[in-house]
XYZ file of C-alpha atoms in Angstrom:
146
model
C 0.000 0.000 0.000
C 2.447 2.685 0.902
C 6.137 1.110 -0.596
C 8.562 3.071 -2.378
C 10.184 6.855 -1.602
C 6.980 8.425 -2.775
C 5.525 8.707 0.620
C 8.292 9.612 2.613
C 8.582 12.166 -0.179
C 5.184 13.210 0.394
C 5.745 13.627 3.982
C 8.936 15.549 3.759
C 7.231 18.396 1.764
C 4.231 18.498 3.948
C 6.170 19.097 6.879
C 8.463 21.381 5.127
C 5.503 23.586 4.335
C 4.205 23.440 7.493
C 7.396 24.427 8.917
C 7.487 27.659 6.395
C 4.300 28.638 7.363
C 4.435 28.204 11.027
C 7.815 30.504 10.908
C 5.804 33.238 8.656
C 2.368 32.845 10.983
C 5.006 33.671 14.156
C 7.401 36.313 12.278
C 4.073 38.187 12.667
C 3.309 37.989 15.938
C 5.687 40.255 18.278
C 4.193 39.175 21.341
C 5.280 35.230 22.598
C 2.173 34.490 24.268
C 0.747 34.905 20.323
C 3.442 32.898 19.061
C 2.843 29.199 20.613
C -0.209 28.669 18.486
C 1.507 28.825 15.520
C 4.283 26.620 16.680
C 1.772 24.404 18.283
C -0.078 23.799 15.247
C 2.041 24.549 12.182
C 5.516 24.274 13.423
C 6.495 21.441 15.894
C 3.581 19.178 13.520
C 5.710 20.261 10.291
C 8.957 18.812 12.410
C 7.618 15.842 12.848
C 6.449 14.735 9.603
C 9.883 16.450 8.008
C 11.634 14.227 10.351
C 9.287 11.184 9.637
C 9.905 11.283 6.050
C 13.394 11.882 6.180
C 13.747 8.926 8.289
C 11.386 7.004 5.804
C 13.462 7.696 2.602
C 16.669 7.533 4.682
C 15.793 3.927 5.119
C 14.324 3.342 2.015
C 17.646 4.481 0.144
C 19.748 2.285 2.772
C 17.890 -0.595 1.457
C 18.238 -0.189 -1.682
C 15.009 0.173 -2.589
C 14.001 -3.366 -1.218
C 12.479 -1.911 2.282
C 8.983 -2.706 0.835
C 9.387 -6.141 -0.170
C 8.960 -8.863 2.371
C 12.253 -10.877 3.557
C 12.216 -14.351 2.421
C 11.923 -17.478 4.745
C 14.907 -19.246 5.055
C 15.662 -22.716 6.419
C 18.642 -23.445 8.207
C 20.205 -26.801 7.359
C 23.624 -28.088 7.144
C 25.506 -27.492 4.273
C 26.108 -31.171 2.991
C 22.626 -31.897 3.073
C 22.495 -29.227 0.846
C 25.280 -30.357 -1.259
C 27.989 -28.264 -0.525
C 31.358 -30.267 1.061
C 31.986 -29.176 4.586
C 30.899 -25.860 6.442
C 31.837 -22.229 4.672
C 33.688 -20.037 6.335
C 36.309 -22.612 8.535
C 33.846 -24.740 10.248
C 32.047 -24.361 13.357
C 32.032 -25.169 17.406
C 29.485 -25.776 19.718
C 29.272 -26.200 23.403
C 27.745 -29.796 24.093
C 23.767 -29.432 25.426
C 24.012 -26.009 23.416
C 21.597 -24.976 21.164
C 23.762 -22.508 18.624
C 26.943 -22.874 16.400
C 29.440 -20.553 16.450
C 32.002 -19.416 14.132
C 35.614 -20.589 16.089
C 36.198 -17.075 16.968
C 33.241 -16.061 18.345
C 33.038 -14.138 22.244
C 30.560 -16.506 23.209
C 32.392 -19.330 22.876
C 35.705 -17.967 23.824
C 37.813 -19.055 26.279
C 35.876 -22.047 26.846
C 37.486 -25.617 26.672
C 34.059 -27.339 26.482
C 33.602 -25.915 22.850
C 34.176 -28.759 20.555
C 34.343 -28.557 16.841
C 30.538 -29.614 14.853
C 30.634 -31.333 11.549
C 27.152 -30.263 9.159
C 26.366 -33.952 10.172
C 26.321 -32.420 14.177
C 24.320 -29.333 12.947
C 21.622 -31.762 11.311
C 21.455 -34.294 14.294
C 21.424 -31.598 16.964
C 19.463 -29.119 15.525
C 21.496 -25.779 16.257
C 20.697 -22.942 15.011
C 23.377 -20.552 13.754
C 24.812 -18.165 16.904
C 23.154 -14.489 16.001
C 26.171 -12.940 17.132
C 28.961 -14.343 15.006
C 26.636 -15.202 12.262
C 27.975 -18.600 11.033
C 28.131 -19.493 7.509
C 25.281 -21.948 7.486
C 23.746 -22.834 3.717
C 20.136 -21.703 3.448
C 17.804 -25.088 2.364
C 17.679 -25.283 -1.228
C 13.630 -25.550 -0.874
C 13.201 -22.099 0.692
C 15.696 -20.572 -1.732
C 14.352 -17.868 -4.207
């Protein structure tokens, strides 16, 4: 429904106007008491929706024009189940009774002796789920692929 810069666009000029004519309403106005309705309802609104769409086209440019399309599903499975020999990116450790993987140089699992090396076969069995901090190189399933 609302995808693309067009309304962040929309909302930057709105607010921009708003903004000029709050400051021309209160240029007016010599006395302060007479000045907080116009900043009350022209100026602090046209802020907000300046800001707003800013922000909006901000991250609609930082996505790269993607923001409005939904992420796909993905499927974590080993990677020689999905064909590929062996784990990318230098293979993987997990503690024993964990639930995550970890890249070999991750903080989590630093310093800690109980941290064995995984095979994809490990990964599969156990069911772990790549760490979200180190961010393991774990092949998405080939069936949830786009």
């Amino acid at each position: 429904m609302f995808t693309g810069p067009g309304p962040g666009l929309l909302l930057a000029v709105v607010g921009g106007a708003l903004c000029v004519l709050g400051w021309y309403a209160v240029s007016g106005e010599s006395v302060t008491a007479r000045q907080l309705p116009y900043l009350a309802s022209a100026t602090a609104p046209g802020v907000a929706l300046l800001t707003g769409g800013l922000v909006w086209l901000a991250v609609h440019t930082a996505a790269g024009g993607t923001a409005d399309r939904p992420a796909a599903a993905v499927e974590w499975q080993a990677p020689e189940a999905a064909g590929e020999p062996g784990v990318l990116g230098g293979g993987l450790v997990a503690v024993p009774g964990g639930t995550l993987c970890h890249r070999p140089g991750c903080p989590l699992v630093a310093g800690k002796e109980q941290a064995v090396p995984v095979d994809a076969a490990a990964v599969r069995q156990r069911g772990l789920a790549p760490c979200p901090v180190c961010e393991p190189d774990i092949l998405p399933s080939p069936e949830t692929s786009p």
